[in-house]
Short mmCIF file of C-alpha atoms and ligand atoms in Angstrom, two decimals:
data_model
loop_
_atom_site.label_atom_id
_atom_site.label_comp_id
_atom_site.label_asym_id
_atom_site.label_seq_id
_atom_site.Cartn_x
_atom_site.Cartn_y
_atom_site.Cartn_z
CA MET S 509 20.51 -107.18 42.44
CA ASN S 510 19.78 -105.26 39.31
CA ASP S 511 20.04 -107.17 36.41
CA THR S 512 19.81 -104.24 33.26
CA LYS S 513 21.33 -106.73 30.59
CA ASN S 514 17.91 -108.65 29.43
CA VAL S 515 16.65 -105.01 29.14
CA THR S 516 19.45 -103.65 27.24
CA GLU S 517 18.94 -106.52 24.75
CA PHE S 518 15.07 -105.79 24.55
CA VAL S 519 15.89 -102.21 23.89
CA ARG S 520 18.44 -103.51 21.15
CA LEU S 521 16.53 -106.11 19.51
CA LEU S 522 13.74 -103.02 19.66
CA VAL S 523 16.57 -100.38 17.63
CA LYS S 524 17.11 -102.85 15.28
CA SER S 525 13.41 -103.83 14.16
CA ILE S 526 12.23 -100.58 13.95
CA SER S 527 15.62 -99.73 11.57
CA LYS S 528 14.99 -102.57 9.41
CA LYS S 529 11.43 -102.35 9.52
CA THR S 530 10.10 -105.38 11.01
CA PHE S 531 8.77 -103.77 13.87
CA GLN S 532 4.62 -104.15 14.35
CA GLN S 533 3.89 -102.98 17.24
CA ALA S 534 4.92 -103.01 21.13
CA ARG S 535 3.08 -103.10 24.59
CA LEU S 536 3.90 -101.83 27.68
CA TYR S 537 2.17 -103.06 30.64
CA ASN S 538 1.81 -104.36 34.39
CA LYS S 539 2.73 -100.46 36.12
CA ARG S 540 5.26 -100.51 39.10
CA ASN S 541 3.42 -97.89 40.91
CA LYS S 542 -0.18 -98.08 41.04
CA ALA S 543 -0.45 -94.34 41.64
CA TYR S 544 0.89 -93.87 37.96
CA ALA S 545 -2.26 -92.75 35.80
CA ILE S 546 -1.14 -94.68 32.86
CA SER S 547 -2.20 -98.19 32.76
CA GLN S 548 -0.41 -99.58 29.36
CA LEU S 549 1.15 -98.13 26.33
CA ARG S 550 0.62 -99.17 23.05
CA ALA S 551 2.84 -98.19 20.00
CA ARG S 552 2.85 -99.21 16.43
CA PRO S 553 4.33 -97.54 13.19
CA VAL S 554 2.44 -95.41 11.09
CA LYS S 555 3.40 -93.45 7.91
CA ILE S 556 2.11 -89.68 8.20
CA LYS S 557 2.51 -87.03 5.65
CA GLU S 558 6.08 -85.71 8.20
CA GLY S 559 7.40 -89.44 6.99
CA TYR S 560 7.96 -92.81 9.34
CA LYS S 561 6.71 -92.08 12.98
CA ILE S 562 5.60 -94.22 16.32
CA SER S 563 1.98 -93.51 17.31
CA VAL S 564 1.67 -94.61 20.89
CA ILE S 565 -1.27 -94.29 23.02
CA SER S 566 -0.75 -93.88 26.82
CA ARG S 567 -4.23 -95.46 28.28
CA THR S 568 -5.65 -94.03 31.53
CA ASP S 569 -8.32 -95.57 32.99
CA THR S 570 -10.73 -92.72 31.17
CA GLN S 571 -8.71 -92.14 28.24
CA ASP S 572 -6.72 -92.39 25.37
CA PHE S 573 -4.04 -90.00 24.96
CA THR S 574 -1.79 -90.30 21.12
CA LYS S 575 0.92 -89.09 20.62
CA ASN S 576 3.58 -90.01 17.53
CA TYR S 577 7.15 -90.12 18.18
CA THR S 578 10.51 -90.82 15.96
CA GLU S 579 12.21 -93.84 16.75
CA GLU S 580 15.03 -92.05 18.54
CA GLU S 581 12.32 -90.65 20.74
CA PHE S 582 10.70 -93.78 21.05
CA ILE S 583 13.44 -95.66 21.83
CA GLU S 584 14.46 -93.19 24.47
CA HIS S 585 10.63 -93.24 25.69
CA VAL S 586 10.82 -96.84 25.93
CA LYS S 587 13.96 -97.13 28.14
CA GLU S 588 12.12 -94.12 30.71
CA GLN S 589 9.12 -95.88 30.67
CA LEU S 590 10.73 -99.74 31.73
CA THR S 591 12.90 -98.10 33.86
CA GLU S 592 10.49 -95.95 35.77
CA HIS S 593 6.69 -97.42 35.67
CA PHE S 594 6.32 -100.94 33.64
CA PHE S 595 7.20 -104.62 34.74
CA ILE S 596 6.36 -106.08 31.00
CA ALA S 597 6.71 -105.07 27.48
CA GLU S 598 6.59 -107.23 24.72
CA PHE S 599 7.08 -106.32 20.49
CA LEU S 600 5.95 -107.81 17.66
CA THR S 601 8.02 -108.21 14.33
CA ASN S 602 7.27 -109.74 11.02
CA GLN S 603 8.70 -112.89 12.86
CA TYR S 604 9.33 -112.86 15.83
CA LYS S 605 7.67 -111.77 19.28
CA TYR S 606 9.47 -110.67 22.24
CA PHE S 607 9.32 -110.65 26.21
CA LEU S 608 10.36 -109.00 28.27
CA THR S 609 9.85 -108.90 32.10
CA ILE S 610 11.29 -107.40 35.13
CA TYR S 611 10.70 -109.08 38.58
CA PRO S 612 10.66 -106.64 41.49
CA ASN S 613 13.87 -107.64 42.70
CA GLY S 614 15.35 -106.36 39.64
CA LYS S 615 16.07 -109.24 38.04
CA SER S 616 14.35 -109.85 34.41
CA LYS S 617 13.56 -112.70 31.97
CA LEU S 618 13.82 -112.33 28.09
CA ARG S 619 12.09 -114.71 26.02
CA HIS S 620 10.89 -115.10 22.31
CA LYS S 621 8.48 -116.38 19.95
CA VAL S 622 8.19 -117.34 16.15
CA SER S 623 5.51 -115.00 15.68
CA ASP S 624 2.11 -116.12 13.80
CA GLN S 625 1.29 -112.96 12.26
CA LYS S 626 3.26 -114.20 8.53
CA THR S 627 2.53 -110.98 7.11
CA SER S 628 3.96 -107.62 7.85
CA LEU S 629 0.94 -105.08 8.43
CA SER S 630 1.15 -102.26 5.70
CA LEU S 631 1.98 -98.90 7.19
CA GLU S 632 0.13 -96.87 4.39
CA HIS S 633 -2.61 -99.52 4.94
CA ASN S 634 -2.56 -98.47 8.78
CA ALA S 635 -2.04 -95.21 7.98
CA ILE S 636 -5.45 -95.00 5.55
CA LYS S 637 -7.70 -96.59 8.16
CA ASN S 638 -6.50 -94.74 11.25
CA ARG S 639 -6.02 -91.76 9.39
CA PHE S 640 -9.60 -89.92 9.36
CA ILE S 641 -11.82 -90.70 11.98
CA LYS S 642 -10.88 -91.21 15.37
CA ALA S 643 -12.05 -92.61 18.63
CA GLU S 644 -9.82 -90.51 21.37
CA ASN S 645 -11.93 -87.83 22.31
CA ASN S 646 -14.14 -87.77 20.10
CA GLU S 647 -17.34 -86.48 21.97
CA TYR S 648 -19.86 -86.96 19.15
CA LEU S 649 -18.86 -90.68 18.69
CA ARG S 650 -19.41 -91.41 22.72
CA LEU S 651 -23.07 -89.77 22.30
CA LEU S 652 -23.61 -91.62 20.07
CA ASN S 653 -22.87 -94.88 21.85
CA ILE S 654 -20.38 -95.81 19.77
CA THR S 655 -17.27 -95.75 21.82
CA GLY S 656 -17.65 -95.73 25.39
CA ALA S 657 -16.38 -93.34 28.68
CA ASN S 658 -13.08 -93.71 27.79
CA TYR S 659 -13.37 -92.89 24.58
CA THR S 660 -12.59 -96.96 23.05
CA VAL S 661 -14.98 -98.52 20.58
CA LYS S 662 -17.28 -100.35 22.35
CA ASN S 663 -17.16 -104.17 21.27
CA LYS S 664 -21.03 -104.23 19.47
CA SER S 665 -19.65 -100.99 17.63
CA GLN S 666 -16.59 -102.78 15.75
CA ASP S 667 -18.57 -103.34 12.87
CA LYS S 668 -20.21 -99.66 12.65
CA PHE S 669 -17.18 -97.87 13.61
CA LYS S 670 -14.93 -99.93 10.65
CA GLN S 671 -18.19 -98.90 8.29
CA ILE S 672 -18.08 -95.48 9.36
CA ASN S 673 -14.28 -95.33 8.56
CA LYS S 674 -14.63 -97.25 4.97
CA TYR S 675 -17.36 -94.69 3.80
CA VAL S 676 -15.03 -91.35 4.89
CA GLU S 677 -12.31 -92.98 3.05
CA ILE S 678 -14.52 -93.61 -0.07
CA ILE S 679 -15.80 -90.05 -0.05
CA HIS S 680 -11.79 -88.88 0.47
CA ASP S 681 -10.83 -90.65 -2.26
CA ILE S 682 -14.20 -89.14 -4.59
CA LEU S 683 -13.03 -86.05 -3.61
CA LYS S 684 -9.91 -86.27 -5.37
CA LYS S 685 -11.58 -86.76 -8.25
CA LYS S 686 -14.19 -84.32 -8.02
CA ASN S 687 -13.87 -81.29 -5.57
CA LEU S 688 -15.45 -79.19 -3.06
CA GLU S 689 -14.96 -75.50 -2.70
CA ASP S 690 -15.30 -73.93 0.79
CA GLY S 691 -18.93 -73.44 1.64
CA ALA S 692 -20.09 -76.57 -0.25
CA LYS S 693 -23.95 -78.40 0.84
CA ILE S 694 -23.54 -81.23 1.64
CA VAL S 695 -27.06 -83.45 2.25
CA ASP S 696 -27.74 -86.76 3.71
CA MET S 697 -30.75 -88.15 3.01
CA GLY S 698 -32.45 -90.52 5.55
CA SER S 699 -29.61 -90.29 7.91
CA GLY S 700 -31.33 -92.03 10.83
CA LYS S 701 -28.72 -91.96 13.81
CA GLY S 702 -26.39 -89.57 12.30
CA TYR S 703 -23.43 -92.02 12.08
CA LEU S 704 -21.97 -90.77 9.01
CA THR S 705 -23.35 -87.23 8.77
CA PHE S 706 -20.97 -86.70 11.90
CA ALA S 707 -18.19 -88.83 10.56
CA LEU S 708 -18.71 -87.07 7.32
CA TYR S 709 -18.57 -83.47 9.21
CA ASP S 710 -15.49 -84.40 11.36
CA TYR S 711 -13.82 -85.51 8.21
CA PHE S 712 -14.34 -82.48 6.41
CA GLN S 713 -13.29 -80.07 9.96
CA THR S 714 -10.10 -81.96 10.70
CA TYR S 715 -8.88 -83.89 7.92
CA ARG S 716 -9.43 -81.04 5.00
CA LYS S 717 -10.35 -77.88 7.28
CA GLN S 718 -13.21 -77.05 5.79
CA THR S 719 -16.86 -76.52 7.05
CA PRO S 720 -19.33 -77.40 4.30
CA LEU S 721 -22.92 -77.12 5.33
CA ILE S 722 -24.14 -80.68 6.05
CA THR S 723 -28.09 -81.16 6.63
CA GLY S 724 -29.14 -84.54 7.50
CA ILE S 725 -32.60 -85.39 6.69
CA GLU S 726 -34.90 -87.57 8.59
CA MET S 727 -38.61 -88.54 9.22
CA ARG S 728 -38.34 -89.91 12.27
CA PRO S 729 -38.32 -86.75 14.92
CA GLU S 730 -37.08 -88.76 17.49
CA LEU S 731 -33.88 -89.18 15.71
CA VAL S 732 -33.51 -85.63 14.18
CA ASN S 733 -33.78 -84.34 17.80
CA GLN S 734 -31.25 -86.86 18.58
CA CYS S 735 -28.77 -85.60 16.30
CA ASN S 736 -29.50 -81.94 16.39
CA GLU S 737 -29.05 -82.10 20.37
CA ILE S 738 -25.36 -84.41 20.01
CA ALA S 739 -24.54 -81.54 17.41
CA GLN S 740 -24.66 -78.84 19.46
CA LYS S 741 -23.48 -80.57 22.36
CA CYS S 742 -20.15 -80.46 20.63
CA GLY S 743 -20.39 -77.04 18.67
CA TYR S 744 -20.48 -78.39 15.25
CA ASP S 745 -22.96 -75.11 13.92
CA MET S 746 -22.90 -75.98 10.39
CA LEU S 747 -24.32 -79.84 10.99
CA ARG S 748 -27.95 -80.01 11.15
CA PHE S 749 -30.66 -82.20 11.12
CA LYS S 750 -34.29 -81.64 9.44
CA CYS S 751 -37.33 -83.80 9.76
CA LYS S 752 -38.49 -83.91 6.16
CA MET S 753 -40.06 -86.76 4.20
CA ILE S 754 -37.17 -87.33 1.08
CA GLN S 755 -39.85 -86.66 -1.02
CA GLU S 756 -40.21 -83.02 0.44
CA VAL S 757 -36.88 -81.86 -0.05
CA GLU S 758 -37.17 -78.57 -1.93
CA ASP S 759 -33.36 -77.50 -1.88
CA ASP S 760 -32.02 -76.73 -5.37
CA ALA S 761 -28.42 -76.29 -3.63
CA ILE S 762 -26.49 -78.87 -3.34
CA ASP S 763 -23.31 -79.71 -3.71
CA MET S 764 -22.87 -83.56 -2.93
CA LEU S 765 -25.93 -85.86 -2.35
CA ILE S 766 -25.61 -89.02 0.04
CA ALA S 767 -28.26 -91.57 0.70
CA LEU S 768 -26.95 -94.87 2.10
CA HIS S 769 -29.26 -97.43 2.94
CA ALA S 770 -32.55 -95.15 2.46
CA CYS S 771 -35.09 -97.98 1.60
CA ASP S 772 -36.16 -98.92 -0.95
CA THR S 773 -37.72 -96.29 -3.32
CA ALA S 774 -36.44 -93.76 -0.93
CA THR S 775 -33.17 -94.14 -2.63
CA ASP S 776 -34.73 -93.51 -5.63
CA ASP S 777 -36.06 -89.82 -4.40
CA ALA S 778 -32.84 -89.12 -2.99
CA ILE S 779 -30.52 -89.65 -6.40
CA PHE S 780 -33.79 -88.11 -8.38
CA LYS S 781 -32.82 -84.52 -5.86
CA GLY S 782 -29.33 -84.75 -7.06
CA ILE S 783 -29.97 -84.87 -10.21
CA LYS S 784 -32.68 -82.06 -10.26
CA ALA S 785 -30.32 -79.95 -7.82
CA ASN S 786 -27.67 -80.36 -10.39
CA ALA S 787 -25.48 -82.37 -6.95
CA LYS S 788 -21.73 -82.62 -8.40
CA ILE S 789 -21.84 -85.97 -6.37
CA ILE S 790 -24.53 -88.06 -5.89
CA LEU S 791 -23.56 -91.52 -3.56
CA CYS S 792 -25.26 -93.90 -2.48
CA ALA S 793 -25.86 -97.15 -0.99
CA PRO S 794 -29.10 -98.95 -1.90
CA CYS S 795 -31.46 -100.98 0.33
CA CYS S 796 -34.17 -103.00 0.10
CA HIS S 797 -35.11 -103.06 -3.66
CA LYS S 798 -38.76 -104.08 -3.11
CA GLN S 799 -40.63 -101.79 -6.07
CA VAL S 800 -38.47 -103.83 -9.50
CA ARG S 801 -39.00 -107.08 -7.97
CA LYS S 802 -42.49 -106.80 -7.99
CA ARG S 803 -43.02 -104.83 -11.27
CA MET S 804 -40.33 -108.28 -13.24
CA ASN S 805 -42.70 -109.85 -14.93
CA PRO S 806 -41.16 -111.39 -17.96
CA THR S 807 -42.27 -113.39 -20.56
CA ASN S 808 -39.35 -114.74 -22.24
CA ILE S 809 -36.99 -117.27 -21.27
CA MET S 810 -35.91 -114.98 -18.37
CA ALA S 811 -39.06 -115.83 -16.86
CA LYS S 812 -37.12 -118.87 -15.41
CA ILE S 813 -35.87 -116.74 -13.12
CA SER S 814 -39.26 -116.32 -11.10
CA GLU S 815 -39.04 -120.01 -10.51
CA HIS S 816 -36.81 -119.81 -7.60
CA GLY S 817 -37.34 -116.55 -5.42
CA ILE S 818 -34.06 -115.81 -3.74
CA LEU S 819 -32.63 -115.61 -7.87
CA LYS S 820 -35.48 -113.40 -8.32
CA GLU S 821 -34.41 -111.53 -6.02
CA ARG S 822 -30.86 -110.91 -6.42
CA GLN S 823 -31.82 -110.31 -10.38
CA ALA S 824 -34.39 -107.51 -9.27
CA GLU S 825 -31.51 -105.94 -7.03
CA ILE S 826 -28.86 -105.72 -10.35
CA LEU S 827 -31.50 -104.35 -12.13
CA THR S 828 -32.53 -102.03 -10.04
CA ASP S 829 -28.93 -100.50 -9.38
CA THR S 830 -28.41 -100.99 -12.69
CA ILE S 831 -31.20 -99.04 -14.01
CA ARG S 832 -30.04 -96.58 -11.20
CA ALA S 833 -26.51 -96.44 -12.91
CA MET S 834 -27.96 -96.25 -16.47
CA ILE S 835 -30.18 -93.27 -15.37
CA LEU S 836 -27.58 -90.89 -13.60
CA GLU S 837 -25.64 -91.83 -16.93
CA ALA S 838 -28.13 -90.32 -19.19
CA HIS S 839 -28.05 -87.26 -16.58
CA GLY S 840 -24.38 -86.38 -17.48
CA TYR S 841 -22.98 -88.29 -14.55
CA LYS S 842 -19.86 -90.93 -14.75
CA THR S 843 -20.75 -93.62 -12.73
CA ARG S 844 -19.47 -96.68 -10.86
CA VAL S 845 -21.05 -99.69 -8.57
CA PHE S 846 -18.75 -101.59 -6.38
CA GLU S 847 -18.61 -103.44 -3.06
CA PHE S 848 -17.70 -100.93 -0.62
CA ILE S 849 -17.12 -103.53 2.13
CA SER S 850 -17.13 -107.01 2.96
CA THR S 851 -20.50 -108.79 3.21
CA SER S 852 -19.13 -109.99 6.50
CA HIS S 853 -19.63 -106.58 7.93
CA THR S 854 -23.05 -105.77 5.89
CA PRO S 855 -24.90 -107.49 3.48
CA LYS S 856 -26.05 -104.06 2.37
CA ASN S 857 -22.27 -103.70 0.47
CA VAL S 858 -22.86 -101.93 -3.00
CA LEU S 859 -22.52 -97.98 -3.54
CA ILE S 860 -23.66 -96.55 -6.17
CA VAL S 861 -20.86 -93.09 -6.91
CA GLY S 862 -22.28 -90.82 -9.63
CA LEU S 863 -19.08 -87.78 -10.67
CA GLN S 864 -21.35 -84.81 -12.41
CA GLU S 865 -19.41 -84.43 -15.60
CA GLU S 866 -21.62 -82.36 -17.82
CA SER S 867 -24.84 -80.55 -16.55
CA ARG S 868 -27.54 -81.83 -18.14
CA LYS S 869 -30.76 -80.13 -18.74
CA GLU S 870 -32.76 -83.32 -20.16
CA PRO S 871 -31.39 -86.60 -20.05
CA ASP S 872 -29.71 -88.34 -23.14
CA LEU S 873 -32.60 -90.18 -24.63
CA ASN S 874 -30.36 -92.97 -26.36
CA LYS S 875 -29.51 -93.80 -22.89
CA MET S 876 -32.82 -93.78 -22.11
CA LYS S 877 -34.33 -96.08 -24.62
CA GLU S 878 -31.59 -98.57 -23.80
CA ILE S 879 -33.08 -98.50 -20.43
CA GLN S 880 -36.25 -99.34 -22.61
CA THR S 881 -35.04 -102.36 -23.95
CA LEU S 882 -33.87 -104.02 -21.16
CA LYS S 883 -37.19 -103.22 -18.95
CA ASP S 884 -38.67 -104.87 -21.99
CA MET S 885 -36.53 -107.91 -21.37
CA TRP S 886 -36.74 -108.61 -17.70
CA GLY S 887 -40.78 -107.50 -18.23
CA ILE S 888 -40.53 -104.26 -15.90
CA SER S 889 -43.25 -102.19 -15.88
CA PHE S 890 -41.43 -99.54 -14.77
CA HIS S 891 -38.95 -98.37 -12.51
CA TYR S 892 -39.64 -95.74 -9.76
CA LEU S 893 -36.74 -93.70 -10.60
CA GLU S 894 -37.05 -93.86 -14.24
CA ARG S 895 -40.76 -92.51 -13.53
CA LEU S 896 -39.71 -89.45 -11.18
CA VAL S 897 -37.67 -88.25 -13.53
CA GLN S 898 -39.69 -88.58 -17.09
CA ASN S 899 -42.72 -86.95 -15.09
CA ASN S 900 -40.06 -84.01 -13.71
C1 LIG R 2258 -31.25 -98.09 7.63
S1 LIG R 2258 -31.71 -96.47 7.97
C2 LIG R 2258 -29.85 -95.51 7.44
C3 LIG R 2258 -29.50 -94.24 8.33
C4 LIG R 2258 -27.96 -93.92 8.01
N1 LIG R 2258 -28.21 -93.29 6.67
C5 LIG R 2258 -26.68 -95.27 8.07
O1 LIG R 2258 -26.30 -95.76 7.10
O2 LIG R 2258 -26.94 -95.22 8.92
C6 LIG R 2258 -32.57 -95.33 6.76
C7 LIG R 2258 -33.12 -93.96 7.55
O3 LIG R 2258 -33.89 -93.40 6.10
C8 LIG R 2258 -34.81 -93.04 7.07
N2 LIG R 2258 -35.87 -92.49 6.18
C9 LIG R 2258 -36.35 -93.72 5.04
N3 LIG R 2258 -37.44 -93.00 4.41
C10 LIG R 2258 -37.11 -91.56 4.38
C11 LIG R 2258 -38.17 -91.16 3.80
N4 LIG R 2258 -38.63 -91.25 2.53
N5 LIG R 2258 -37.75 -89.91 4.16
C12 LIG R 2258 -36.64 -89.76 4.86
N6 LIG R 2258 -36.27 -90.57 5.75
C13 LIG R 2258 -36.51 -91.90 5.22
C14 LIG R 2258 -35.63 -94.41 8.16
O4 LIG R 2258 -36.24 -93.33 9.04
C15 LIG R 2258 -34.22 -94.47 8.76
O5 LIG R 2258 -33.34 -93.90 9.63
#
């Protein structure tokens, strides 16, 4: 005997939670017929340009398909899928979790329990988190081994994927303050395996509908070849990788310079190239900071720091990046230094962002004097970036 009472009640509760905006997520699974290609549906609310929608991912063995529904369309979809394709459905509100099980004989059971997810998910946050780089059907992510054959992010790549999205999110915010024209030239120095370089190209093409020329500079030929092959396979005509030392780059047409975790003074070489090229945006995430640590020998009370290796190391990092920020300021860049991602994802999480406010041929001498004062205080014989700009 068919028992539709529980199904009707489940749908009523779902409608209510959606209309009250307490709906968090839903899942339909355990398919009725093995031949049905979709193994499960996952749904969550999203706030997009068109307003509040329910985003549904239909998962098959090889691929995920995403479609956004209005509330009414979503409810109709759930009803249809429940009666024709799945035995189990569950959904979560900010208070309860509801489970509906339909048995092959037509009977059903509806249960609920208090949800342990106390706080409601922020739609805005969800939207931002998932807005820019999507795993689904993104071939370069699969070729870079971030996703598997079915385009889902591999477990071991979850952190990398979060980092990529976070970087792109930051770049998105930067571009709100400093726009780049069509045809802009972006250089990623020390591009490594190209994760961010590809993601940036994807973001510009998919989200901004722009195709800047993006060049990755990398000294390891095997990485350069691999990235160029992937770019070609994806048809990314305006993305290319060059096997070069950062120091050897002679490009003076750079609108945005990026250097993420380029080792030690390679970050300075990259910043210097950006300043020289009059880049509008300079963005770098410094990596190891050996240069200043080796040149830091304070003779005053600051010498106490040398008694503790770890403290000297941290202080050297702070001074290295402070001086980098000051040099950018002296060259007309409004500069911000901040942590961009939780230390649980990477300990290398400081970002220096310089936005050009004025184009300067010569640095502001007062600001350069301040750097000297700081160096004297900490007994720093030289800072690599300062030397580069002074010898220019
Ligand atoms: C830690 S990896 C970071 C890669 C990439 N930017 C990322 O964040 O995923 C640093 C990369 O910079 C490259 N690199 C370091 N110094 C360089 C230099 N002076 N010129 C060119 N490439 C350099 C290294 O070979 C390496 O692939």
